[in-house]
PDB file of C-alpha atoms in Angstrom:
ATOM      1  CA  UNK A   1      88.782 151.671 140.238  1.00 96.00           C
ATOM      2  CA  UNK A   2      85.877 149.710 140.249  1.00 98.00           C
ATOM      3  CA  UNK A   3      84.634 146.804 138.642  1.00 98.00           C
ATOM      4  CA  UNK A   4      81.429 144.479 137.551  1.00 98.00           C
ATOM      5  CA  UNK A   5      82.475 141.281 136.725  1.00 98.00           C
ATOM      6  CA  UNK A   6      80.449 138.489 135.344  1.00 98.00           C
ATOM      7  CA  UNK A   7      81.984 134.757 135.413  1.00 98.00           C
ATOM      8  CA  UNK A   8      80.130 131.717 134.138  1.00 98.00           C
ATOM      9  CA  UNK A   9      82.290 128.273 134.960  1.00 98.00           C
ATOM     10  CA  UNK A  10      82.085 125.249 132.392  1.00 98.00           C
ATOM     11  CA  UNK A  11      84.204 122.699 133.433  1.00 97.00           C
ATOM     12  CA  UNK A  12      84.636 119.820 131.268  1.00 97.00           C
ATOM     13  CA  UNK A  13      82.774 116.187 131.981  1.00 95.00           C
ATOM     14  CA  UNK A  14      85.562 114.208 131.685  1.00 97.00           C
ATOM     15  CA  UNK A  15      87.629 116.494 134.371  1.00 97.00           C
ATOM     16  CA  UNK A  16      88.397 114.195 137.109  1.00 97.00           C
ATOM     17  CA  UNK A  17      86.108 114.786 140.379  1.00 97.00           C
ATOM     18  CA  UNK A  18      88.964 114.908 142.680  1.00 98.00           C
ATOM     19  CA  UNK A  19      91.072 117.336 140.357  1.00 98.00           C
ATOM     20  CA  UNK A  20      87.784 119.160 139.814  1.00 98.00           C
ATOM     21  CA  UNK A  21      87.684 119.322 143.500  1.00 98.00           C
ATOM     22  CA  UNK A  22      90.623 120.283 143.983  1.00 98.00           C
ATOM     23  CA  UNK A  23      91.176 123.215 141.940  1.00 98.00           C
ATOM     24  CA  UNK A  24      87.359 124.527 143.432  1.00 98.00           C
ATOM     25  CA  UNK A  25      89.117 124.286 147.042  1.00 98.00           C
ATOM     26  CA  UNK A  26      92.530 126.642 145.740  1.00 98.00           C
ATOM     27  CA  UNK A  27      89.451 128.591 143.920  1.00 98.00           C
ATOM     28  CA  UNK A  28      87.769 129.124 147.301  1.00 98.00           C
ATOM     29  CA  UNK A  29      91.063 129.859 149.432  1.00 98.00           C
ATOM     30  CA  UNK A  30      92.110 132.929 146.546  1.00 98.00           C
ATOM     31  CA  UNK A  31      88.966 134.823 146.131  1.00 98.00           C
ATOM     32  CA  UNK A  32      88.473 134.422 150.144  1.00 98.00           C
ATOM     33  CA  UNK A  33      91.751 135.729 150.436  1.00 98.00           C
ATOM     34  CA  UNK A  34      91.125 138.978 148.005  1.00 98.00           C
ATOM     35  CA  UNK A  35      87.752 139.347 149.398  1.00 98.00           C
ATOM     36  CA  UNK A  36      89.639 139.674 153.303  1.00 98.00           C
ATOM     37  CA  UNK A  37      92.123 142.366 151.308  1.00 98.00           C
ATOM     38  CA  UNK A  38      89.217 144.555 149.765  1.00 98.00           C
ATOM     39  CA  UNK A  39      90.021 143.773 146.393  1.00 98.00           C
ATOM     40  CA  UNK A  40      87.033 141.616 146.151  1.00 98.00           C
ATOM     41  CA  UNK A  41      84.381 143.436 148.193  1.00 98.00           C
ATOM     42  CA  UNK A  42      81.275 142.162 146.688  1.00 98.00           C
ATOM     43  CA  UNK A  43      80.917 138.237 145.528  1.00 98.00           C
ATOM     44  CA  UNK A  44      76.732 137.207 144.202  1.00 98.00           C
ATOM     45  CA  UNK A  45      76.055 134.135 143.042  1.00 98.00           C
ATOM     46  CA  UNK A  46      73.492 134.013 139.510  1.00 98.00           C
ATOM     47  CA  UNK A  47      70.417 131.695 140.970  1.00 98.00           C
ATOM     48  CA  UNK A  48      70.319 128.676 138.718  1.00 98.00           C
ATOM     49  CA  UNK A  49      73.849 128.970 137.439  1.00 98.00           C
ATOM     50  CA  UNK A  50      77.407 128.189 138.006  1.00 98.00           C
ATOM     51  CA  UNK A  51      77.794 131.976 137.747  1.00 98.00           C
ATOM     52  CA  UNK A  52      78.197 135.113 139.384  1.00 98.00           C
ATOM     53  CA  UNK A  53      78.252 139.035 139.420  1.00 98.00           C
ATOM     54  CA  UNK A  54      80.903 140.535 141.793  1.00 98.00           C
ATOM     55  CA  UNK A  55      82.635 143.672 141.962  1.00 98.00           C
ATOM     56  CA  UNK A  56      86.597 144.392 142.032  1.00 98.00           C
ATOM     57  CA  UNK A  57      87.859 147.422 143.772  1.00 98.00           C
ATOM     58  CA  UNK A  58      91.941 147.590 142.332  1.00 98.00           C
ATOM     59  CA  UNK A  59      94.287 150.097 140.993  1.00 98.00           C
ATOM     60  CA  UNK A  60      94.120 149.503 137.221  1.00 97.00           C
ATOM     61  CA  UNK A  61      92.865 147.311 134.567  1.00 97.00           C
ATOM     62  CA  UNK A  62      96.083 145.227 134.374  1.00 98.00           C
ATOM     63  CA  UNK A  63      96.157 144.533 138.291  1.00 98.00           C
ATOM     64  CA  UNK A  64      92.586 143.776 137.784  1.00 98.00           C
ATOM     65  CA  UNK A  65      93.516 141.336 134.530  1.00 98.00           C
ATOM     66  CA  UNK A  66      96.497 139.883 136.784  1.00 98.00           C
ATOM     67  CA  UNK A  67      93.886 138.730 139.628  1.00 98.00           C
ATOM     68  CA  UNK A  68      91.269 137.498 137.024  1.00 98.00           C
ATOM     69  CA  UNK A  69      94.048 134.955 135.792  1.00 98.00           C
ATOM     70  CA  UNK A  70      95.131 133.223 138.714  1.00 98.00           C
ATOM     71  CA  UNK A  71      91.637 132.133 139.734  1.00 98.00           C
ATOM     72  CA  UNK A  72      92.401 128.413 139.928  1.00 98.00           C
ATOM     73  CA  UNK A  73      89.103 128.131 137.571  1.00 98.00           C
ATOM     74  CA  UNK A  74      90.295 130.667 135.376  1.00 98.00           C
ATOM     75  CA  UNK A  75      90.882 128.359 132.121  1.00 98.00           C
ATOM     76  CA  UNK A  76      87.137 127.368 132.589  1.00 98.00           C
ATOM     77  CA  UNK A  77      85.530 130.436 132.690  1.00 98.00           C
ATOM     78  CA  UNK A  78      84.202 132.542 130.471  1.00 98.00           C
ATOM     79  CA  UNK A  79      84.876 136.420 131.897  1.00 98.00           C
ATOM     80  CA  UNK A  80      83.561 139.889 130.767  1.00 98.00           C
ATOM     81  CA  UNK A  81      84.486 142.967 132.754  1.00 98.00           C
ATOM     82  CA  UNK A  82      82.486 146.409 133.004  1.00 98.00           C
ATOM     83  CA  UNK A  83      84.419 149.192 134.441  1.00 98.00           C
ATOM     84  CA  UNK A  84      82.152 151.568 136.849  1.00 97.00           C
ATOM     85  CA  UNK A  85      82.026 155.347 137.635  1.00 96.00           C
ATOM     86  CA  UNK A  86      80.156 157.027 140.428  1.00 93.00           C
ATOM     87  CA  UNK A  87      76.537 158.089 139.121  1.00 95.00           C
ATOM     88  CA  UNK A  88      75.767 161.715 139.434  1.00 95.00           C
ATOM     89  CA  UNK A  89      72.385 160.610 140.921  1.00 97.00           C
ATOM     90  CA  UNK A  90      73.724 158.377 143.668  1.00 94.00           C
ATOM     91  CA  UNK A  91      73.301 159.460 147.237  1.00 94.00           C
ATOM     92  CA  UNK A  92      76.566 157.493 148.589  1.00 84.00           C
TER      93      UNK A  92
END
């Protein structure tokens, strides 16, 4: 099943830098390590924002909620998820 996901990241001014650095370095190592499995096969950042689109290619909404919540940034994000079908029109 696939996925569009939208994330926008807010993390708090009085988060420590090196915490705040921290967690974006565990943040970078997980989504790497989906993107490598196929699970995360498309990652865009939103020009201008701490943002981004990317689509999720898993079995099911709850392995798809599972992944979502152990992104080391997860508790700063704010998430919405749009599940996608093949368009009748589309020549892949």
């Amino acid at each position: 099943m696939l996925y569009l996901v939208h994330m926008t990241v807010s993390i708090p001014d009085n988060l420590p830098t090196a915490e705040a650095d921290r967690i974006k370095a565990e943040e970078k190592a997980y989504s790497q390590n989906l993107q490598k499995s196929g699970k995360w096969p498309h990652l865009w950042r939103v020009v201008g924002e701490y943002a981004n689109y990317s689509v999720f290619d898993v079995e099911s909404n709850d392995e798809l909620h599972d992944l979502l919540s152990k992104l080391p940034l997860f508790k700063f994000m704010k998430i919405s998820v749009t599940p996608l079908a093949k368009h009748p029109s589309s020549i892949r």
